[in-house]
Coordinates of C-alpha atoms in Angstrom, one line a residue:
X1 CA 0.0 0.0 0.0
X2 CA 1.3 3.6 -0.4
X3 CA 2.6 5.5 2.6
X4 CA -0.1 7.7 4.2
X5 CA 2.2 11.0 3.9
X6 CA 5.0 12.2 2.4
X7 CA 8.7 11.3 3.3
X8 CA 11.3 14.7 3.5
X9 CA 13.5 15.3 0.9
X10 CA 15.9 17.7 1.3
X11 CA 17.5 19.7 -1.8
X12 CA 20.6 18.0 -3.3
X13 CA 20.0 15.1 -1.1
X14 CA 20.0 11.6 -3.0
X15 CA 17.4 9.2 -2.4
X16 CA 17.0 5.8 -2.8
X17 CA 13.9 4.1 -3.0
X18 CA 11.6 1.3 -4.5
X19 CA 8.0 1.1 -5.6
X20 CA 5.5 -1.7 -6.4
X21 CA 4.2 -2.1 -9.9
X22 CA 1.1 0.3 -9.8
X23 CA 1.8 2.0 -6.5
X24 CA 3.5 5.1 -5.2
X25 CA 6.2 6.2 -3.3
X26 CA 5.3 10.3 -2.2
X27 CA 8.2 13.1 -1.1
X28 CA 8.0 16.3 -0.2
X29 CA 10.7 19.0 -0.6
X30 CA 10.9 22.5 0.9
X31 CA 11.8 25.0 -1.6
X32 CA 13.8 28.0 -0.1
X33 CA 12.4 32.2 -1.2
X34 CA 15.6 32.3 -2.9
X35 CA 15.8 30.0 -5.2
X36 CA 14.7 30.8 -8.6
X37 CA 14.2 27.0 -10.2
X38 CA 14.7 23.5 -9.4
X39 CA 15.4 20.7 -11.5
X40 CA 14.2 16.8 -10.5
X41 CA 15.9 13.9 -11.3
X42 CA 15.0 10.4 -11.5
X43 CA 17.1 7.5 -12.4
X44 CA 15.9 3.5 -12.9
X45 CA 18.1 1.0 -11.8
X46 CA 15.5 -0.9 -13.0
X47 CA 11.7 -1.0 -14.1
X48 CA 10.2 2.3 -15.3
X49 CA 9.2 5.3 -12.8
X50 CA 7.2 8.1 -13.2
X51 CA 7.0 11.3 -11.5
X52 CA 4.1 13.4 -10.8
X53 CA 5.0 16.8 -9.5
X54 CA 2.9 19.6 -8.0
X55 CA 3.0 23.0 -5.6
X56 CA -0.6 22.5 -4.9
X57 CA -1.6 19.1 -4.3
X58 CA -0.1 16.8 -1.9
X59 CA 0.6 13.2 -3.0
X60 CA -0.4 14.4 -6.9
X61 CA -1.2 12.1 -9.1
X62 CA -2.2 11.5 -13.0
X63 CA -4.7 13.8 -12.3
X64 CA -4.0 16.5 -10.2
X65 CA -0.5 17.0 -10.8
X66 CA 1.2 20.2 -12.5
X67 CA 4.2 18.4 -14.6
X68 CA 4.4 14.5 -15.3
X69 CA 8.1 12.6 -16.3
X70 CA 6.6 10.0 -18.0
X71 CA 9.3 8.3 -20.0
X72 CA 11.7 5.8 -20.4
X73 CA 15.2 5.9 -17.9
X74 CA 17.1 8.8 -17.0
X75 CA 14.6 12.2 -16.8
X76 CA 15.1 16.0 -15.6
X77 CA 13.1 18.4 -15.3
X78 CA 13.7 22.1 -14.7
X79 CA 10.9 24.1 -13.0
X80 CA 11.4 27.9 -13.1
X81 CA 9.6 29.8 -10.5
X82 CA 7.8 32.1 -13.4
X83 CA 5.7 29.0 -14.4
X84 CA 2.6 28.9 -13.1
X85 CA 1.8 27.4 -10.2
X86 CA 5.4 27.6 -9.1
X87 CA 5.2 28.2 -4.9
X88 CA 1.6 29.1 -4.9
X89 CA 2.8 30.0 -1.1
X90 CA 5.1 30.5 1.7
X91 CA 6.7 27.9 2.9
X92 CA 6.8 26.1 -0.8
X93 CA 6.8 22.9 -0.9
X94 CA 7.1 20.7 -3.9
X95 CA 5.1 17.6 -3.7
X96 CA 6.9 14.4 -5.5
X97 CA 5.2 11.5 -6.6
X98 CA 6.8 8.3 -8.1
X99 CA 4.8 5.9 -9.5
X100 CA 5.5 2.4 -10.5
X101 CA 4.3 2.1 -13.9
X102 CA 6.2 -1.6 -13.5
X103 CA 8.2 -2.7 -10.2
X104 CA 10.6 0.1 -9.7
X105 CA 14.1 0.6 -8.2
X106 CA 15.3 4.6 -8.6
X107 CA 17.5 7.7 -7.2
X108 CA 16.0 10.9 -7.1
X109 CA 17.1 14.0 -6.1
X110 CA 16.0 17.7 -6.6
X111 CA 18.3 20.5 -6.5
X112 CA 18.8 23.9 -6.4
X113 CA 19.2 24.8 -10.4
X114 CA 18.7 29.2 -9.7
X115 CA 21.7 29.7 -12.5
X116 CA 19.7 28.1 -15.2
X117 CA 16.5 30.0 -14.6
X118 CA 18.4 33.0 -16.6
X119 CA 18.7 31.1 -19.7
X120 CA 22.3 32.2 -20.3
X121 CA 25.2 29.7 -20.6
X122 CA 24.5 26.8 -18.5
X123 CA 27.2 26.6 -15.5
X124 CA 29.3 23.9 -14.8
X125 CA 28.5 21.8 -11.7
X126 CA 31.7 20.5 -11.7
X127 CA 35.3 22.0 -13.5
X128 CA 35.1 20.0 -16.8
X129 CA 31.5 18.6 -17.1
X130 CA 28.9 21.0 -18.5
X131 CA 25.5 21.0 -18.6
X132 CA 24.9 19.6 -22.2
X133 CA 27.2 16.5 -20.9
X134 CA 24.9 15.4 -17.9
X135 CA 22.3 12.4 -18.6
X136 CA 23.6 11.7 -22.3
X137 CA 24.3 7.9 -21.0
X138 CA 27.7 8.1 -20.7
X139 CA 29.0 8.4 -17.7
X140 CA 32.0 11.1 -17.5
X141 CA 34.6 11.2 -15.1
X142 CA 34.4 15.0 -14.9
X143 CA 30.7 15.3 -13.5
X144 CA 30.5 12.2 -11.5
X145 CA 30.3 14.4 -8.1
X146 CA 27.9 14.3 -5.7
X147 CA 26.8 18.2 -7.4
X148 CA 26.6 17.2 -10.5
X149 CA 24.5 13.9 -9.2
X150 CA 27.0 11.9 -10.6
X151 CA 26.7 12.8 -13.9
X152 CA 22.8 13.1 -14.1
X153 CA 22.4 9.6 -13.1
X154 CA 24.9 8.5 -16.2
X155 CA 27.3 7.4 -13.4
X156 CA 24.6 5.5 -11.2
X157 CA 23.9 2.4 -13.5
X158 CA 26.9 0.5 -14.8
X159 CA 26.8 0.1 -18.2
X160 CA 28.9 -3.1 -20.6
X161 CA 30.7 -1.2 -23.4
X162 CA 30.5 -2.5 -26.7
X163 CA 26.5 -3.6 -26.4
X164 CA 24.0 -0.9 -26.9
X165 CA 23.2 -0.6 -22.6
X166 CA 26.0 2.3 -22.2
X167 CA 24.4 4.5 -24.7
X168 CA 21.0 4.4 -24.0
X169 CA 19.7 5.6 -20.5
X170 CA 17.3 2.8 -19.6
X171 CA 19.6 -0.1 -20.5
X172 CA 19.1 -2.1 -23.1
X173 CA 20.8 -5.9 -23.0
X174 CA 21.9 -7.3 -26.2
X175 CA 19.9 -10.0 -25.6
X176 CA 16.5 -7.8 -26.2
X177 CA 17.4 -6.9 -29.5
X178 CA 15.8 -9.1 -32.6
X179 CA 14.3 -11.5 -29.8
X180 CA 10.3 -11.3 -30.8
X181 CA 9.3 -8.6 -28.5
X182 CA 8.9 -4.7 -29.0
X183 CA 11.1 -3.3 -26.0
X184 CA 10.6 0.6 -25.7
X185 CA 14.1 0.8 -23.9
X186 CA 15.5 -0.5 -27.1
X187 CA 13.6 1.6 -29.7
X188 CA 16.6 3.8 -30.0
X189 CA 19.1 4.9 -33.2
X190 CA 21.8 3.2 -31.1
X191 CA 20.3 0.5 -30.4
X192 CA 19.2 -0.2 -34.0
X193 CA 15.5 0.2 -33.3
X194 CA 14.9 -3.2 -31.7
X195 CA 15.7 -4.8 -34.8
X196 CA 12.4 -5.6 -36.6
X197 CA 10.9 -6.1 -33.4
X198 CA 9.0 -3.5 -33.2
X199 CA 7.6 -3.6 -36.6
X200 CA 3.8 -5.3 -37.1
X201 CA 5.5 -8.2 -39.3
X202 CA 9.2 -9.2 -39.8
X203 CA 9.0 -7.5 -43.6
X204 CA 7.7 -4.3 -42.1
X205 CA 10.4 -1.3 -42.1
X206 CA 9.9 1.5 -39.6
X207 CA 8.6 4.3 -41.4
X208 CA 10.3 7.2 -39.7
X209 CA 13.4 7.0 -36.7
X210 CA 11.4 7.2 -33.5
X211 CA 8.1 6.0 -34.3
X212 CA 7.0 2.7 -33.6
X213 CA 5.0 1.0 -35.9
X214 CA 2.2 0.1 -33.2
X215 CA 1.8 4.3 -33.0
X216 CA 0.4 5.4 -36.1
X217 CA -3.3 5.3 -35.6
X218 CA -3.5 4.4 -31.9
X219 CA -5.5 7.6 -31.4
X220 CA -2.7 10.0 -30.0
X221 CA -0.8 12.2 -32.2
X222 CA 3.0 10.9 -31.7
X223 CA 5.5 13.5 -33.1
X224 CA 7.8 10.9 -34.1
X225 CA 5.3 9.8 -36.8
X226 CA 4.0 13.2 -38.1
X227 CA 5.7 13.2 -41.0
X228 CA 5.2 12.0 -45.0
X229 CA 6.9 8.5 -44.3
X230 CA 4.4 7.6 -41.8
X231 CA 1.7 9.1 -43.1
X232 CA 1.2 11.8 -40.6
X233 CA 0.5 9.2 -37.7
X234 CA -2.5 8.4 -39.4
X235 CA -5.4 9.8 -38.6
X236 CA -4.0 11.0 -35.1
X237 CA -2.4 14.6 -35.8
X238 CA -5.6 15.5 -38.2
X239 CA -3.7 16.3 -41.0
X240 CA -5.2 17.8 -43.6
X241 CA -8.6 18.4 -41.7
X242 CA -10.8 21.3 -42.0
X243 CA -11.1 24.1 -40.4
X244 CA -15.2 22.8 -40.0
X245 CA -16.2 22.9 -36.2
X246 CA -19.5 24.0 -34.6
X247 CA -18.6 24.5 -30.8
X248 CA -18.8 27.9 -29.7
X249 CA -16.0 27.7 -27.8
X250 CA -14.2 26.0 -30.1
X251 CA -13.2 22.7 -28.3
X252 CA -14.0 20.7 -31.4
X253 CA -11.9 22.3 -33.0
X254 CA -9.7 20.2 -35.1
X255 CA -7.9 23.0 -37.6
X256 CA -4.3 23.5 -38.8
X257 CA -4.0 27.2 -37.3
X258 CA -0.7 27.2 -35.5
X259 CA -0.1 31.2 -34.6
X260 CA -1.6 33.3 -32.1
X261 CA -3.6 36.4 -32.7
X262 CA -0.6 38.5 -32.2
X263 CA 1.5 36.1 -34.8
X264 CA 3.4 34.0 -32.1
X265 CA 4.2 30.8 -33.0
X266 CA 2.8 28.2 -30.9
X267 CA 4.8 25.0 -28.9
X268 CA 3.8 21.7 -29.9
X269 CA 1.4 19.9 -27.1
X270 CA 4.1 17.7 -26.8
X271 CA 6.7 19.8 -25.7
X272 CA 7.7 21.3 -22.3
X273 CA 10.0 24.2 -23.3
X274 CA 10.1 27.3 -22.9
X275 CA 6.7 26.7 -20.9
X276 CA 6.3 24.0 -18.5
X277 CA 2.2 22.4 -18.3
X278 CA 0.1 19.8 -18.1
X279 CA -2.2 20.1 -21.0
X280 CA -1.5 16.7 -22.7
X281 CA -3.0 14.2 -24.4
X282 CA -2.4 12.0 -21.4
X283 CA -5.1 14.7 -19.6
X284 CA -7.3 15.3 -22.3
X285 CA -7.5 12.4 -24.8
X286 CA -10.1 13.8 -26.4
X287 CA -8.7 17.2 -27.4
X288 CA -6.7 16.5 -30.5
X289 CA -3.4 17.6 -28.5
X290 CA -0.3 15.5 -28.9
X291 CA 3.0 16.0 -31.5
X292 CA 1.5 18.9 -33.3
X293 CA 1.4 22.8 -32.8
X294 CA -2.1 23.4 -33.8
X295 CA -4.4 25.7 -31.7
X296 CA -6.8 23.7 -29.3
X297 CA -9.6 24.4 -26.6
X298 CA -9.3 21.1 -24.3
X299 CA -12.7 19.8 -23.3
X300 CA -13.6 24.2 -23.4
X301 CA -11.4 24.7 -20.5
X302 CA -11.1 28.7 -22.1
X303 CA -13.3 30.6 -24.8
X304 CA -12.0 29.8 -27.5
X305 CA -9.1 27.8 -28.9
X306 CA -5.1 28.8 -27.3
X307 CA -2.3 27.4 -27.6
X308 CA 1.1 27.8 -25.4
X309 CA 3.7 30.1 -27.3
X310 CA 7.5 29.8 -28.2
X311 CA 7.9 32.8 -26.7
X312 CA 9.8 32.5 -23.4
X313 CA 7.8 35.4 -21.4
X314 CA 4.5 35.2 -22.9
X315 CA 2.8 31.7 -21.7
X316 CA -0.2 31.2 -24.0
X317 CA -2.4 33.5 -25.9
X318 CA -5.8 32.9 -28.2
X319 CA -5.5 32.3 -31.3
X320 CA -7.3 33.5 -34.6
X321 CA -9.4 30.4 -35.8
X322 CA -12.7 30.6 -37.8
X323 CA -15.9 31.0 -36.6
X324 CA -18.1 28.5 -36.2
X325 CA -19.4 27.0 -39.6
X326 CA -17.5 29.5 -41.5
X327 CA -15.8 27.4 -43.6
X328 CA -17.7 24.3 -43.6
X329 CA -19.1 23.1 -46.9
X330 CA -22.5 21.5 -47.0
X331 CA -21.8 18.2 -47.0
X332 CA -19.8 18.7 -43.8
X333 CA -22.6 20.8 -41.2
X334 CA -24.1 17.6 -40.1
X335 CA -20.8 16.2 -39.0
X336 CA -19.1 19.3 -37.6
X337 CA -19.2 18.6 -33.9
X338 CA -17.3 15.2 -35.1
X339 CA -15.2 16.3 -37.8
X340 CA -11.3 15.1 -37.8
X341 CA -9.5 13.7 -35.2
X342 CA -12.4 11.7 -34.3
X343 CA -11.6 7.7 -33.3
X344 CA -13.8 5.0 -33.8
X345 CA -13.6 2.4 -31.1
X346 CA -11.5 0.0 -33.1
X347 CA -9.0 0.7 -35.9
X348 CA -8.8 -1.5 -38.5
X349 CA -5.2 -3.0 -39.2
X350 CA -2.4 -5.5 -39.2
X351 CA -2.8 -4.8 -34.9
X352 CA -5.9 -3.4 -34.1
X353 CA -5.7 -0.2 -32.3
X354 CA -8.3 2.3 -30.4
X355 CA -9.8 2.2 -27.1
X356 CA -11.3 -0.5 -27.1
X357 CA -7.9 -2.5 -27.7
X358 CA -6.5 -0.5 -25.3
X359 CA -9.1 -1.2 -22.8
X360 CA -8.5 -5.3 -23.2
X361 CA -5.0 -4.9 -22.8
X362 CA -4.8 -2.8 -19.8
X363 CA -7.3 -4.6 -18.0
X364 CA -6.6 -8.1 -18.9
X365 CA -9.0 -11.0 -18.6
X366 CA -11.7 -11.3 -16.6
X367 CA -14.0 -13.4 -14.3
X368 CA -12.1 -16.2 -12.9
X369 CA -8.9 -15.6 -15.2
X370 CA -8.6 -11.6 -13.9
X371 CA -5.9 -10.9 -11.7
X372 CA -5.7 -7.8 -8.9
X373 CA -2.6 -6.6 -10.3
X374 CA -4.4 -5.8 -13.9
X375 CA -8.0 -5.3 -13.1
X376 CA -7.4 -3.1 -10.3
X377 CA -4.5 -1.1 -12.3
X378 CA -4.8 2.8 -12.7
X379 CA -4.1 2.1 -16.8
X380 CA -7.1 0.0 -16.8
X381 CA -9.2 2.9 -15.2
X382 CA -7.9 5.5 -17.3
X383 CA -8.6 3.1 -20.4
X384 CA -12.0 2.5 -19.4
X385 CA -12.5 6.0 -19.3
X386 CA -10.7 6.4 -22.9
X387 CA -13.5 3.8 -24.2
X388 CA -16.3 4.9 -22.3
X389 CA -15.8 8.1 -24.1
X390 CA -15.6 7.2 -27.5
X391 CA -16.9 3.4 -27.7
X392 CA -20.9 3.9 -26.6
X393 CA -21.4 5.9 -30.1
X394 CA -19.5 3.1 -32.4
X395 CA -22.7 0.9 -33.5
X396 CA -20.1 -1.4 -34.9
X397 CA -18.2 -2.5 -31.8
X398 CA -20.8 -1.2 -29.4
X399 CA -22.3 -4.3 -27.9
X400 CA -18.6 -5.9 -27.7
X401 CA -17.6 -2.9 -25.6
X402 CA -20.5 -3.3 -23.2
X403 CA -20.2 -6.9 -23.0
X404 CA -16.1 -6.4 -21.8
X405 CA -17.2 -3.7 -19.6
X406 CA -19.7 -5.7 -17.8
X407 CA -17.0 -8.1 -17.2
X408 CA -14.5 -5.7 -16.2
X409 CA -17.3 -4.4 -14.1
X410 CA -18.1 -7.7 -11.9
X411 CA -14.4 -8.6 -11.6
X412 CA -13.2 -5.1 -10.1
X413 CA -16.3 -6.3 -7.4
X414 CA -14.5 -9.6 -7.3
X415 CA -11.2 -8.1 -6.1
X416 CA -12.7 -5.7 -4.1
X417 CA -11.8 -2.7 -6.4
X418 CA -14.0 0.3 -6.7
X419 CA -11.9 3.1 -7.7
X420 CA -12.3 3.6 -11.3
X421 CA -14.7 6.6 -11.3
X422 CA -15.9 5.9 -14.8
X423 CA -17.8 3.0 -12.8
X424 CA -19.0 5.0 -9.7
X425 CA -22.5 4.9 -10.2
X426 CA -21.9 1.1 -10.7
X427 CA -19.5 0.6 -7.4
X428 CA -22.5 2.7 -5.3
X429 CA -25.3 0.5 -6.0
X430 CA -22.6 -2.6 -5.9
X431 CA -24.5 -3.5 -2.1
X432 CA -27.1 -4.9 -3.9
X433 CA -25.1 -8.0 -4.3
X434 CA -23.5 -8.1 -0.8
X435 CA -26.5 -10.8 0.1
X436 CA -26.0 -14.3 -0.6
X437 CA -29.0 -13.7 -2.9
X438 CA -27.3 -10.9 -4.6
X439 CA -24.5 -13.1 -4.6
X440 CA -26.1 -15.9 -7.0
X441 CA -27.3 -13.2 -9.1
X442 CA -24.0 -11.8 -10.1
X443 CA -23.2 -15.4 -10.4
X444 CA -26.1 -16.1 -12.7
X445 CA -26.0 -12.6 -14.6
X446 CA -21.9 -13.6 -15.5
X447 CA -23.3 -17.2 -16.8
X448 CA -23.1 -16.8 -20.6
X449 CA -25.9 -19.3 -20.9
X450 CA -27.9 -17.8 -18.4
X451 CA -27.5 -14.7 -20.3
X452 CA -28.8 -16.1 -23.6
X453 CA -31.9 -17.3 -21.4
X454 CA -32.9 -14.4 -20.1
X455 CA -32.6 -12.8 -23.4
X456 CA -34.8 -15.4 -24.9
X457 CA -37.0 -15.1 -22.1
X458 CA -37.5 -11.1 -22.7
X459 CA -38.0 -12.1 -26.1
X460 CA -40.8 -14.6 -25.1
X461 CA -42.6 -12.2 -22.7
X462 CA -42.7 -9.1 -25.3
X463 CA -44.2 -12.0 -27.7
X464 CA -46.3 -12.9 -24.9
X465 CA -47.7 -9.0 -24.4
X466 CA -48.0 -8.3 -28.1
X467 CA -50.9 -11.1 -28.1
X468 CA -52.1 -10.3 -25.1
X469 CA -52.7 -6.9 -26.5
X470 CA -53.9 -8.2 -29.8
X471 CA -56.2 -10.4 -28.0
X472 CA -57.8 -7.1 -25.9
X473 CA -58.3 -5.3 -29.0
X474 CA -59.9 -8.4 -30.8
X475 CA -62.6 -8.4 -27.9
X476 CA -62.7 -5.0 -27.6
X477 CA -64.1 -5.1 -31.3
X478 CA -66.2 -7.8 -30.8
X479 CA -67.4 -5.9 -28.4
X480 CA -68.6 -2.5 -30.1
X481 CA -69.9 -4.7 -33.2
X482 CA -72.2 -6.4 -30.6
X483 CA -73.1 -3.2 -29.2
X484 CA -73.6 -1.7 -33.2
X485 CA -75.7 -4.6 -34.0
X486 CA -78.3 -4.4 -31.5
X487 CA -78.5 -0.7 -31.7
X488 CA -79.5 -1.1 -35.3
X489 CA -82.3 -3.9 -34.7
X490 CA -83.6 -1.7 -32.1
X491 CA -83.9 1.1 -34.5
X492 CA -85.6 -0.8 -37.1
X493 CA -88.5 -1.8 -35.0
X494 CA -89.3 1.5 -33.4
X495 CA -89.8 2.3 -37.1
X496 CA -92.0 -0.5 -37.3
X497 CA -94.0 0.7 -34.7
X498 CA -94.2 3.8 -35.9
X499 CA -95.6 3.0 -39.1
X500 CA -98.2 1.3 -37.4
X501 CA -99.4 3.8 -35.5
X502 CA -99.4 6.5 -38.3
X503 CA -101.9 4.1 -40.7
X504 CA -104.5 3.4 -37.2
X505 CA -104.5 7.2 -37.2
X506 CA -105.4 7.9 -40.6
X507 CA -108.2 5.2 -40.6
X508 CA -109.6 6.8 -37.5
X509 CA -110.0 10.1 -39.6
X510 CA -111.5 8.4 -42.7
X511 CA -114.7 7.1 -40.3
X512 CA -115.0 10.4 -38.6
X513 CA -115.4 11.9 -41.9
X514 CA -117.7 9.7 -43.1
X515 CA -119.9 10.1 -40.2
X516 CA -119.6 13.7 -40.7
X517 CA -120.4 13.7 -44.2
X518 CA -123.9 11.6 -43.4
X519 CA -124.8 14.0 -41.0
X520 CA -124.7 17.0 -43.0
X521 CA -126.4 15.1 -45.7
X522 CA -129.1 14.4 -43.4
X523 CA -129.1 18.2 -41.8
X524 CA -129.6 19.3 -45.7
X525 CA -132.4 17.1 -46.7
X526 CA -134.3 18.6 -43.2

């Protein structure tokens, strides 16, 4: 389990510590008035750490950290204190997560770095050893002191010269190279990209140094890939989309507008220089952010699109896109609010990719074959939340996705993990099934067969009501003819008796006026 506070970390001071495969280790280190940056370093002995950092938020994590080191080996970050949210207060502290994205060994240190918040020449820690020379993978004689933390961590791990593990910073045996399996470490100039491992097939070439060929189309815009030879990563850096949105505030947004309104070019989403944030595509998957330098509007987090400038003292400013619909040609108002960028559930491929893949690999099997370690992971949360996003509206693979998540569902219950927040409204009516009745309904429900029965059962009863109600409106009409008929016979003999009547009456009248006539005969011949 992770510590309940933070462990103090002084400045300069090395630290040594392990973490557990999905699990975090939590620092804290007090940041004196005068220093003017700080730079963080972490360095794997083995396995892969990463490190959430924050002046706000105590124990940060994915998602309330500031600045994320999220890659492979050897990482530094400088923080200056003109970034935002750089000592929000007095005393400052800097809150330090590292997370074990796999079973971790590291150093880490953080240390006062004020001469580099000038940007002028770099100092030298150490006589010899320059900036530029510290974390490049080799270790150098010259900077392996304790200030120049021994060689930025080049000097920590030892290395085999004449294999490719000296010149890369994670290490990268001999033995991984060209033996089946696509090792990120490895994916490297140096280290000859893996061999072919990392292509989809053994006749594959890589299409670009840098990009892997499980990248293109995997739904985030890689800047290794955006180029010709790879196609522009597919359809992930929306190349030659239109400028066709229809949100006000522009957050669909998915245009090729890459200046601000005053003409500043803007930083690439990717990028952390000159200005230091955490808009990524990491935090906002669905934003079209990623390898590219196109003005965004994550999720409508500002009124209208932005993007973070190359400027080094001007942070971020709006930019000048179309207005809504301006440019959109017929064909394409319908589909504005999902034009470009947009990612089906599954991409079709040699190695299907989307978030729906995504979602089965992080999460693993489930029912009995699950384990804690994957169904309980914070990558399977964050790619159920990546697929509850975009899967639902994919007719194709829609019923797939919510037969997996169903799954995923009852075997986060099995381990006793409820802290995906996708499936909170799941997890908070999850006491339902806490009897032992409950308990043989989650059993039944996660029978396949008992779920084709119950779905031939619905079937049955909506058969079952459609006659019913077929039989009431037969009756029903039965009913109102029976009710017609007899109205009519009634009818007809009141008219009957009618006639009757009227011929009694005029033969009344005939003998009255033939009585009458005889007596005024009579009356005359008197």
């Amino acid at each position: 389990a992770s510590r309940a506070r933070e462990a103090p970390l002084k400045l300069s001071e090395l630290a040594s510590g392990y973490v557990q495969e999905d699990d975090f280790e939590h620092y804290a280190v007090r940041i004196p008035p005068s220093s003017r940056a700080v730079k963080v370093i972490i360095t794997p002995i083995f396995g892969d750490p990463d490190v959430y950092l924050s002046f706000v938020h105590a124990e940060p994590d994915d998602t309330t950290a500031t600045w994320m080191m999220d890659g492979i080996g050897t990482e530094e970050r400088l923080l200056r204190r003109q970034a935002a949210d750089f000592c929000v207060g007095e005393p400052c502290t800097l809150h330090v997560s590292v997370y074990g994205y796999e079973a971790s060994e590291f150093k880490l240190a953080v240390y006062n770095a004020t001469d580099l918040s000038s940007g002028g020449d770099p100092p030298m820690c150490a006589p010899g050893c320059a900036e530029f020379a510290l974390s490049d993978g080799i270790c150098d004689g010259e900077c392996n002191t304790t200030a120049c933390f021994y060689d930025g961590g080049d000097c920590l791990v030892s290395h085999s010269r004449g294999t490719c593990d000296w010149r890369t910073r994670a290490g990268c045996p001999s033995s991984w190279i060209g033996d089946g399996v696509c090792d990120e470490e490895c994916f490297v100039e140096e280290c000859e990209w893996d061999g072919t491992d990392c292509a989809h097939s053994q006749t594959d070439e890589i299409c670009h140094p840098g990009c892997m060929a499980g990248w293109v189309n995997d739904g985030e815009c890689d800047e290794e890939c955006n180029n010709e030879p790879c196609s522009y990563d597919g359809n992930d850096c929306a190349h030659a989309v239109s400028d066709c949105y229809h949100s006000a505030d522009g957050a669909d947004y998915r245009g090729q507008v890459s200046q601000t309104s005053s003409g500043l070019q803007c930083m690439r989403w990717s990028e952390q220089y000159p200005h230091q944030h955490a808009v990524t595509h990491g935090n906002f998957p669905r934003s079209g952010l990623g390898g590219h330098n196109f003005c965004r509007n994550p999720e409508g987090r500002e009124a209208q699109p932005f993007c973070f400038t190359t400027h080094p003292t001007v942070r971020w400013e709006f930019c000048n896109v179309p207005k809504p619909f301006e440019l959109c040609m017929a064909n394409e108002m319908p589909h504005a609010a999902s034009h470009g960028a947009a990612e089906p559930c599954t991409i079709d491929g040699p190695a299907p990719s989307g978030p729906l893949p995504r979602f089965r690999a992080a999460c693993g099997p489930t029912g009995d074959n699950s384990t804690y370690g994957a169904i309980c992971s914070r990558a399977c949360c964050n790619a159920a939340e990546e697929a509850a996003m975009r899967c639902p509206a994919d007719s194709t693979h829609r019923r797939e996705y919510t037969t997996y998540t169903m799954d995923v569902q009852w075997s986060m219950l099995q381990h006793g993990c409820r802290s995906c927040r996708v499936y909170k409204h799941f997890f908070e009516n999850a006491h339902m099934l806490r009897s032992p009745a409950g308990a043989q309904i989650q059993s039944l429900i996660s029978n396949t067969g008992v779920r084709v029965l119950l779905v031939a059962g619905a079937i049955l009863l909506l058969l079952l009501l459609a006659i019913i109600c077929l039989l009431v409106r037969y009756v029903h009409a039965r009913k109102n003819y029976a009710l017609q008929t007899a109205d009519v016979e009634a009818g007809s003999e009141s008219d009957a008796d009618f006639s009757a009547s009227d011929e009694d009456d005029d033969g009344d009248g005939g003998d009255d006026g033939e009585r009458a006539g005889r007596h005024t005969s009579r009356g005359r011949r008197e």
